[in-house]
Structures are given as structure tokens and as C-alpha cells.
XYZ file of C-alpha atoms in Angstrom:
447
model
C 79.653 109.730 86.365
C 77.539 106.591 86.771
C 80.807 104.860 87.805
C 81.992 107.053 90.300
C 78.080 106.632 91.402
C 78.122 103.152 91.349
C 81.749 103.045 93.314
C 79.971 105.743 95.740
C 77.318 102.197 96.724
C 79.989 100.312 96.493
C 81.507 101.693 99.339
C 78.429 102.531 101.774
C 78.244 98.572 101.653
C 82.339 98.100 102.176
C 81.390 100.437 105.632
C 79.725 97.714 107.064
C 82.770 95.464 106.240
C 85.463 97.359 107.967
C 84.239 99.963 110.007
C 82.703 98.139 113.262
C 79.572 99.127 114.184
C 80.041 99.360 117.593
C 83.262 102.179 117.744
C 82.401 105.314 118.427
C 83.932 108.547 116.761
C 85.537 108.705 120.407
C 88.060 105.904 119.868
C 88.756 106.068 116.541
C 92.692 104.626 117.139
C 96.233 105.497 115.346
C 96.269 108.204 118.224
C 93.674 110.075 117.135
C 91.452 109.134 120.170
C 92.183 112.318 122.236
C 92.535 114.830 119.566
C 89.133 113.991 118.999
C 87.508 113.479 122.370
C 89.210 117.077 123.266
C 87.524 118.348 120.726
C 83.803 117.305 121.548
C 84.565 118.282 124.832
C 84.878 121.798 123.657
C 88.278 122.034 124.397
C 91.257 122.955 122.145
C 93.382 120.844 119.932
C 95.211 118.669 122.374
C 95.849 115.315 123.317
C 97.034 114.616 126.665
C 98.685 111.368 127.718
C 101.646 110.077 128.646
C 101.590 112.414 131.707
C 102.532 115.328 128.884
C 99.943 116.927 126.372
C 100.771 117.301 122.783
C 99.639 119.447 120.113
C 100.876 118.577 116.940
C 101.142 114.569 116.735
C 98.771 114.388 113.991
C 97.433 116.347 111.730
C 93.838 118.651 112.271
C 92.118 117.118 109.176
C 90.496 114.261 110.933
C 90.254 114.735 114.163
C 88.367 118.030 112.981
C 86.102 116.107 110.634
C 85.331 113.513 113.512
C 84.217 116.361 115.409
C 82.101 118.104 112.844
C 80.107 115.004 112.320
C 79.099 114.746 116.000
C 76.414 116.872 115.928
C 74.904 114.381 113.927
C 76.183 111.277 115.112
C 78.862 109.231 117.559
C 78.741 106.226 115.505
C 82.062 105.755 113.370
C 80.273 104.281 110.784
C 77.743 107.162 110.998
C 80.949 109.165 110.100
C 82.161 106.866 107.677
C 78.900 107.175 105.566
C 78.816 110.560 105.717
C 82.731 110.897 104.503
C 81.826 108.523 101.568
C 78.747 110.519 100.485
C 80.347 113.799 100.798
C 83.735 112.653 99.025
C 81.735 110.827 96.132
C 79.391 114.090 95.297
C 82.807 116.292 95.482
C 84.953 113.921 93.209
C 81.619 113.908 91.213
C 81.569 117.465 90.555
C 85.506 117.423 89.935
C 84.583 115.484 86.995
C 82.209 117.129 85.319
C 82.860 117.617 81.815
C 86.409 115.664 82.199
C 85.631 113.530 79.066
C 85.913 116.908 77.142
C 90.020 116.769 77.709
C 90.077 113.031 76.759
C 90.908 112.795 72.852
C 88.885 109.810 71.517
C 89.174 109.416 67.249
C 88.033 105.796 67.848
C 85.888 103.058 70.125
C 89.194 102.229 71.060
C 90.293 104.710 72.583
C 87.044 105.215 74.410
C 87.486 101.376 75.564
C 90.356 102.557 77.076
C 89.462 104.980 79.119
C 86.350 103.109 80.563
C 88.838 100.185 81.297
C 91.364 102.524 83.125
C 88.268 104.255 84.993
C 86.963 101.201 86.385
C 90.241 100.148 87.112
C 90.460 102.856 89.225
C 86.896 103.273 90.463
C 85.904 99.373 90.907
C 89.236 98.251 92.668
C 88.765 96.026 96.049
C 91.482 98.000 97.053
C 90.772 101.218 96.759
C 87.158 100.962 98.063
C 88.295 99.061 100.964
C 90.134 102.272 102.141
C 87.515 105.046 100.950
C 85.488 103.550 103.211
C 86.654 103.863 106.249
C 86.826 107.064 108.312
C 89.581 106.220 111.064
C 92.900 106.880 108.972
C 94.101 109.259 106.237
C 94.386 107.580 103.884
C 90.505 106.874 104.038
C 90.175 110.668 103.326
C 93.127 111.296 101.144
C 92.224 108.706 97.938
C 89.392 110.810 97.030
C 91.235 114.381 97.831
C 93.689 113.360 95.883
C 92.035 112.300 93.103
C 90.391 115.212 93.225
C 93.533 117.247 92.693
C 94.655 115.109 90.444
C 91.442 115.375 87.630
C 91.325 119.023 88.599
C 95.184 119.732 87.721
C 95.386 117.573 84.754
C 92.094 118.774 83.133
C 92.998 122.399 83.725
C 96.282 121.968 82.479
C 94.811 120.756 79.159
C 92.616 123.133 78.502
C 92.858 127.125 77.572
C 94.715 128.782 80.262
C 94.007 131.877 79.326
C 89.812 131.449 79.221
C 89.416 128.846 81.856
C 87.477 129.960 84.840
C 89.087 131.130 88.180
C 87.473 128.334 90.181
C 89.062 125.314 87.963
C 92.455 126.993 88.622
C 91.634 126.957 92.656
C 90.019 123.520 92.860
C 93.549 121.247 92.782
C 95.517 124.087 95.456
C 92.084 123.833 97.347
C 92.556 119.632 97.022
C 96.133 119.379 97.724
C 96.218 122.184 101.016
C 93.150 119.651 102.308
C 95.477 116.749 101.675
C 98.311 118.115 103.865
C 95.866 118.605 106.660
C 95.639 115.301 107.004
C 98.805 114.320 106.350
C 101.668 116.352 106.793
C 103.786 114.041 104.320
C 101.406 115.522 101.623
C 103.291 119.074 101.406
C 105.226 117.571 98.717
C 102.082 117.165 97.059
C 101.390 120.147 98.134
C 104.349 122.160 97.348
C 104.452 120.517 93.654
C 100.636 121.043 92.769
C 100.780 124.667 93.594
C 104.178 125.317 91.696
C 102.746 124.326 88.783
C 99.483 125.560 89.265
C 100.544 129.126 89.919
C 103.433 128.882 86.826
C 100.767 128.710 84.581
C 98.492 131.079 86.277
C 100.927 133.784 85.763
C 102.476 132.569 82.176
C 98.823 133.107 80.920
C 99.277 136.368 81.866
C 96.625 136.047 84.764
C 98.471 137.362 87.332
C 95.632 138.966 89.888
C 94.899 135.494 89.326
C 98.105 133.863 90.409
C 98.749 136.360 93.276
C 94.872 135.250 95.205
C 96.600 131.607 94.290
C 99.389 131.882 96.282
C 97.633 133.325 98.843
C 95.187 130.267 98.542
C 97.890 127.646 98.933
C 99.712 128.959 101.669
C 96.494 129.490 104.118
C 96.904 125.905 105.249
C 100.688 125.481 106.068
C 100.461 128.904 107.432
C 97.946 128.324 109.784
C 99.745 124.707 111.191
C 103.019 126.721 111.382
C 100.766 129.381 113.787
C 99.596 126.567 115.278
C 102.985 125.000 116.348
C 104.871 127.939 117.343
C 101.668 128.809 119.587
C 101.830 125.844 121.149
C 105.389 124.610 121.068
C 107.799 127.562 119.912
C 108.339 125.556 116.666
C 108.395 126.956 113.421
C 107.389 123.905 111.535
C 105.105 122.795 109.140
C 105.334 119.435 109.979
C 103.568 117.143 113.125
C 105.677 115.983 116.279
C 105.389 112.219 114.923
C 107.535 112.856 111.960
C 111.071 111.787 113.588
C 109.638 108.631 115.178
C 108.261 107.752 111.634
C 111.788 108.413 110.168
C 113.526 106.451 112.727
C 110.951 103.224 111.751
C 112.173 103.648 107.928
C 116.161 103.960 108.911
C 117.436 102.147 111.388
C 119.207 98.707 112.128
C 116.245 96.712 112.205
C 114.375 98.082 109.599
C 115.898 95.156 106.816
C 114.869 92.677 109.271
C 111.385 93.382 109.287
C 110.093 95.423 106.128
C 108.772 94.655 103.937
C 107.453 91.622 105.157
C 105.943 92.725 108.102
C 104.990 96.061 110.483
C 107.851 98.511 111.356
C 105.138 99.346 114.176
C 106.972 95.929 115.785
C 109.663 98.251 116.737
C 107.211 100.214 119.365
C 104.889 97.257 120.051
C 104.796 94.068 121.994
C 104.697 91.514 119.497
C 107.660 90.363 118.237
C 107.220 87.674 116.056
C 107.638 88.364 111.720
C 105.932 85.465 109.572
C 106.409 82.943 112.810
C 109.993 84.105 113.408
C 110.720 85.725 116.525
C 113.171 88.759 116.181
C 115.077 90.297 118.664
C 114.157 93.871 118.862
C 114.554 96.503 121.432
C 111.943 97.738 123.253
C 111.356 101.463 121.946
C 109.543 103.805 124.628
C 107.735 106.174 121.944
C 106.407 109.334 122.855
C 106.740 108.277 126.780
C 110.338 108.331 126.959
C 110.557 112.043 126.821
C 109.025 115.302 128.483
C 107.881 117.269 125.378
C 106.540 116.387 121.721
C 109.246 117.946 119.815
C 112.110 116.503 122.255
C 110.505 113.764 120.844
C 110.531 114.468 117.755
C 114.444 115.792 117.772
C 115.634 112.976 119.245
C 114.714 109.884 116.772
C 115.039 112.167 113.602
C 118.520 112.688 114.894
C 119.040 108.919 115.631
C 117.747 108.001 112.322
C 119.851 110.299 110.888
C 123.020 109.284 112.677
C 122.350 106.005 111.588
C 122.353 106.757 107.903
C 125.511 108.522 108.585
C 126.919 105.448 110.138
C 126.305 102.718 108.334
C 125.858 103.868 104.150
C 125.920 100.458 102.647
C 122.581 99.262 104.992
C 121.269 102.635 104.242
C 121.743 102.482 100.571
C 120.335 98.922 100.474
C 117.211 99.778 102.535
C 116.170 103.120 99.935
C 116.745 100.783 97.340
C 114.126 98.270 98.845
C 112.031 101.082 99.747
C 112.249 102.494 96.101
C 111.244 98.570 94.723
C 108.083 98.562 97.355
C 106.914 101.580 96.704
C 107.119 101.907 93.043
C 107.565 98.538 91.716
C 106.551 95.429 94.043
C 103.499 94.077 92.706
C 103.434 92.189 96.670
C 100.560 93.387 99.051
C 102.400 94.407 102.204
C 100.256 94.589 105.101
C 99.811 96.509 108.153
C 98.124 94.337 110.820
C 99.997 95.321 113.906
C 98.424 97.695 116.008
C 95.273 96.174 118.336
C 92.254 98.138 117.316
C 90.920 99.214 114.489
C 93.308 98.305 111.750
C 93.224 96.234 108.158
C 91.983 93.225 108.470
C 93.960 90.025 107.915
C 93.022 89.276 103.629
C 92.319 85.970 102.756
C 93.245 84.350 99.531
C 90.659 85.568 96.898
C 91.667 89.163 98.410
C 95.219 88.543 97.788
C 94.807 87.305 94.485
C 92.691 89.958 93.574
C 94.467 92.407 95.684
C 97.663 91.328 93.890
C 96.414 91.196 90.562
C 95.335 94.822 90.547
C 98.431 96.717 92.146
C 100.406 94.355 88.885
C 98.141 95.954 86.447
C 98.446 99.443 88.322
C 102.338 98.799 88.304
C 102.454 98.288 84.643
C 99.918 101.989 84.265
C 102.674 103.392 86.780
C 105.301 102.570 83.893
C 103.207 103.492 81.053
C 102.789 106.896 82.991
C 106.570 106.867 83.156
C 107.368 106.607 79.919
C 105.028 108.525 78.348
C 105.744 111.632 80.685
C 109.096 111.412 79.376
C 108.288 111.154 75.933
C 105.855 113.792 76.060
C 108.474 116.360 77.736
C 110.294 115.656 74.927
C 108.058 115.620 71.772
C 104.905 117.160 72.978
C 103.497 120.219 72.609
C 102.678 123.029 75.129
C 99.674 121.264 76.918
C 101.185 117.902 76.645
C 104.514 118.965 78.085
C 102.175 120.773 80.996
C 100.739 117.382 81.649
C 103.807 115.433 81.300
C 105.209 117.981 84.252
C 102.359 117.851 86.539
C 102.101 114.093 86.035
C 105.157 113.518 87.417
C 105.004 116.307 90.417
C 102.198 114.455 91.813
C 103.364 111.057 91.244
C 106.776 111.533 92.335
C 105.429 114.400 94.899
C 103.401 111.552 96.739
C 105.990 108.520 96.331
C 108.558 110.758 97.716
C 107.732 110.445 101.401
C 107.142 106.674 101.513
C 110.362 105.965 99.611
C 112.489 108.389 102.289
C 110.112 106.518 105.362
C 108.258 103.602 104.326
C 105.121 102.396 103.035
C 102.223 100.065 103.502
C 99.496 98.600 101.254
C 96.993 101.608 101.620
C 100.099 104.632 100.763
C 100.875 101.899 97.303
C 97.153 102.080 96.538
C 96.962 105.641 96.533
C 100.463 106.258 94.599
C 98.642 103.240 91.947
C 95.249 105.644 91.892
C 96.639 108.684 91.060
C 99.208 107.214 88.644
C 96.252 105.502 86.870
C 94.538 108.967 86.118
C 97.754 110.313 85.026
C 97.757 107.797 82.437
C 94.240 108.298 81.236
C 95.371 112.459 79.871
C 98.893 111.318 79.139
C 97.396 108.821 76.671
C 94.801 111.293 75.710
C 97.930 113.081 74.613
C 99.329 111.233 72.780
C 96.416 110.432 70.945
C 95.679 114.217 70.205
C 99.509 114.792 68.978
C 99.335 111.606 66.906
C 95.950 112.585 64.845
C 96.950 116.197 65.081
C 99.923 115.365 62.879
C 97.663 113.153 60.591
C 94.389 113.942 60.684
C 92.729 117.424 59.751
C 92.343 119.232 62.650
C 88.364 119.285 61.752
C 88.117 115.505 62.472
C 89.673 115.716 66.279
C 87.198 114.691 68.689
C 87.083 114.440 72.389
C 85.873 110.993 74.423
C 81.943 112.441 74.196
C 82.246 111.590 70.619
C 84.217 109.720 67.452
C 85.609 110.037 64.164
């Protein structure tokens, strides 16, 4: 708890850093401006520009948090603190008694989970992002973890005695997470499978029923909102099939990794000094409606899959290496506004020396998940699933698309906590098969 505490300071100081003081909740960028300004206004859910009004570009999460903190301030670092205090005190009571699921027979093991914690909780990288309040991600790393510790430590415990509200704290996590981000109902979808599977093979069943009810309040109430609004039954946003069409198309090798896909709808035109010859991509203004939109470059990123195979097979696979594997920082420093900022070299390093160690926790997570579905027990074989729902779950949508630096922090974060119960584990399974039962321990204490 004191790190997560100390992590919680660590940001209100990394506000001052990256969120500038003098932005106002108004203009908070990535297109969220209008959605939010609407909203203050007392108006509905809209953004209108482009001589059309949309509805469903982005998702309700922020804007709607944006909003809620107005009545207290129009500073978007005002906001920003107030999203890192009320994040920290949420993942903080997440955690409460999580040590109790982490088998510990030695210092050792203990060592290692303070080393993994900090890891997670003392990264430049990760605080960087939970401190700002302008994109999703800023709200997602501690949702997610949240889901994550929830899931794993309910999954390890009693099923059958554990308490109603540790069963509805990951579907509450993960239905939050997909407001924000509509490539999060893969997260979404996996989290509550599982959740719900073991709800009802406990025999809880009144349980799992008020469960599934739980988890599909949130997509239900986006589908409303679209077919209200646009005659679309979808549980998606409008942006989706110009996002697609950045992460498949013939450009896409000749920019990405190494620099923004966003190049492709922007001005600037130059990658690492070297001007490329792109075409100039209208966006949202080329067409009369959201989803026409929408239809037209998910079609036109599909046709080009169809077309070319061999380009499309060799972009997934470099997709699949950044995303899971590429221990390279790749930036996002396109759009004007408020974006990342440019790192220097200490950031790099350190930057880069982190996602390596995260890459080789990613692998450890791998290979013990697979293990574990093979030679664990019951709970292990529970955690070994679930590990590798929300792992896979969030890498899913970045690997299809494409990815920057903040989405590879994230999928490094919640891979890290995998690892701390998958090693917990197999720890328990190892001293369980030689050690007296009597002797087993948790991380609050040792042999």
C-alpha cells in the first residue's frame, strides 16, 4: 500500500510535467474538445464539426469525467489531480489484503514480489501516462489494473465463500474500461466470461445471473446510444474504420513503426528526416455522416487486405513483434496540441530499459500460463486462463490496428501483475507437493 501511495505523489508531481497549466478541460484535444464543451453547455452528447454532428466518435468515459469535474474546476490539471487521487484511493482499496493470495515460504519470494511491484508502480512510464487526464489511456492503466488484481485475487481464492462484491469489482473495472475505449470489449468480453464461469461453477448462480446483468449495462447502454442517434446497432464508436484503415493499408510499412500513422491524415510528411509521399486523407470531412465514415475506410482497409496478402501478412507480423516483443519505444508525437512530449536520452534509456525487463515478465507470464494449464491445479489453471484473457484480450486490438508507446505500457502493466499470482502459483504447487501443508504461508508472512 505505501507504494501505490508513494506512486499516487509521484504522479501529482508528473501533472505539472505534462499536463500544461494553462489548457482548460474545454480543449482537451484527440477530438474530445466538443464532446466535452457540449456537455458543460448542458447539451447532449454531441460533437459538431465538419459542417455534420457526430455522436459516437469517441467513447462517453472521458468526455463525461471532464464534465463531472467542472463543477469544481476548468483547469485540466485541476482534472488531472483529481483523476490521480481518485484512481490511486480505488486501486488502493482493490488491493487490500492482495498479499494474502501471494504464496511466500521464503525472503525470496517476498523480494520478488516487491521488485515486480515497484516495477510496476515506480516506472517513468507508466506514471507519465497516469497522470495525465486528456487521453485513455491516462484513465485506463489504473482501471485496468484494477481488474486485473481484482480477477486474479478472486480467482485464487474460495469461490464458493468469497463475497459478492470481489466477484463484481473486475466486470465493474473492465465495463469502465470499454467506456473509454471501445477496443477494450475484448477485455471486456474475456473478463466477464471468466468471471461469470466461475460464478456459476461454484454453484452461485443468483450470483452469476445479477453478473451478467452487471456486465452487459455498459455495452447495452452505447448500443442504445448509437441506434438513437444513428440507426446503428453497434457497440463500437464511428472512429473505428478510420483507425483500421491507419493499421492496413499501403503505406502503413512505410511509416510504422518508426513514426505516426496519424501522418496519413496530417500535414507533415516527413518520417525520421525522410519525406514520404503520402496521400492526402480527408478524415471525417470527406463524408456526410459518422458511420458513412466509418463504412467506408473499414471497407477500404479491408479490401486492401484482400488485395495484397503478402504486405498484409508482413505488416501483422510487425504489428505482432511491436506489440508483444519490441523492447523499442515508439512514439506518438504527431498531432499539434496536447500530445507526448519529445523524450530525451535519459528517458529513452530508462524508458527502454523498463519495457526490456517488462518484455522478459511478458514471457515469463507466457510460459508459466502454459505450464500452469497444464500441471496446475484448479486455482492455478483459473489463473493461468484469466491471465491470458486479459493479456491477449488487450494485445488483441493493437496487433489487428496498431500501437503506440502508451497501449505497450499498459499491455507491459498488466502482464507484470499477471506474473506476480502466476509465480505465486507456482510457488504454492511446488511447496504443496513438498512441504506439509501446515508450513504454507502467504507474502504477510514466512516459513
Amino acid at each position: 500500500m505505501a507504494l501505490i501511495a508513494f506512486m499516487g505523489l509521484l504522479k501529482l508531481v508528473a501533472i505539472f510535467v505534462y499536463v500544461p497549466g494553462g489548457w482548460s478541460i474545454l480543449e482537451p484535444g484527440f477530438q474530445f474538445d466538443p464532446y466535452v464543451q457540449s456537455l458543460v453547455e448542458g447539451r447532449e452528447f454531441v460533437s459538431c464539426d465538419y459542417g455534420a454532428c457526430d455522436h459516437s466518435s469517441r467513447m462517453p468515459g472521458l468526455p463525461y469525467f471532464l464534465w463531472a469535474t467542472s463543477a469544481v474546476t476548468s483547469s485540466l490539471r485541476g482534472a488531472a489531480v483529481i483523476k490521480a487521487i481518485l484512481l490511486t484511493l480505488l486501486v488502493i482499496f482493490a488491493c487490500r489484503g492482495v498479499e494474502k493470495s501471494l504464496v511466500a515460504p521464503t525472503r525470496l519470494h517476498v523480494a520478488f514480489y516487491v521488485a515486480v511491484a515497484g516495477f510496476i508502480l515506480l516506472a517513468p512510464n507508466l506514471i507519465k501516462h497516469a497522470a495525465v487526464a486528456h487521453y485513455e489511456e491516462g484513465y485506463l492503466l489504473e482501471i485496468l489494473a484494477i481488474a486485473a488484481v481484482s480477477a486474479l485475487t478472486l480467482l485464487s481464492g474460495d469461490l464458493e465463500r468469497t463475497g459478492w462484491n470481489r466477484y463484481a469489482a473486475p466486470i465493474a473495472a473492465v465495463s469502465a474500461a470499454y467506456l473509454f475505449k471501445s477496443s477494450m470489449i475484448v477485455v471486456w468480453a474475456a473478463t466477464t466470461a471468466i468471471v461469470v464461469y466461475v460464478a456459476f461453477a461454484a454453484g452461485r448462480k443468483r450470483l452469476g445471473s445479477a453478473l451478467i446483468v452487471m456486465a452487459l449495462a455498459a455495452p447495452a447502454s452505447w448500443l442504445g446510444h448509437n441506434y438513437a442517434t444513428g440507426h446503428r446497432l453497434s457497440p463500437m464508436s464511428s472512429y473505428d474504420g478510420e483507425n483500421m484503415f491507419r493499421g492496413w493499408n499501403t503505406h502503413t510499412l512505410d511509416i510504422y513503426p518508426r513514426c505516426s500513422l496519424d501522418m496519413l491524415f496530417e500535414p507533415i510528411r516527413v518520417c525520421e528526416g525522410r519525406a514520404i509521399d503520402l496521400p492526402n486523407e480527408k478524415g471525417r470531412s470527406g463524408f456526410d455522416s459518422e458511420w458513412a465514415w466509418n463504412d467506408d475506410y473499414k471497407k477500404r482497409a479491408m479490401d486492401w487486405i484482400i488485395e495484397h496478402p503478402a504486405a498484409a501478412l508482413q505488416a501483422f507480423g510487425v504489428k505482432l513483434y511491436s506489440v508483444l516483443l519490441s523492447p523499442r519505444l515508439i512514439p506518438h508525437t504527431m498531432t499539434a496540441g496536447l500530445e507526448e512530449k519529445k523524450r530525451g536520452a535519459l528517458e529513452e534509456w530508462i524508458g527502454g530499459g523498463w519495457l526490456a525487463v517488462g518484455r522478459a515478465l511478458e514471457l515469463f507470464g507466457l510460459g508459466a500460463s502454459l505450464y500452469l494449464l497444464i500441471c496446475g491445479d484448479a486455482p492455478a489453471r483459473r489463473v493461468a486462463i484469466a491471465s491470458l484473457f486479459l493479456t491477449v484480450g488487450y494485445a488483441a486490438p493493437y496487433v489487428l490496428g496498431f500501437g503506440y508507446e502508451r497501449h505497450f505500457s499498459l499491455f507491459v502493466m498488466l502482464a507484470s501483475i499477471c506474473a506476480l499470482f502466476l509465480f505465486s502459483h507456482l510457488v504454492r504447487l511446488r511447496y504443496s507437493r513438498g512441504v506439509a501443508p501446515s508450513r504454507q504461508v502467504t507474502a504477510s508472512g514466512y516459513v
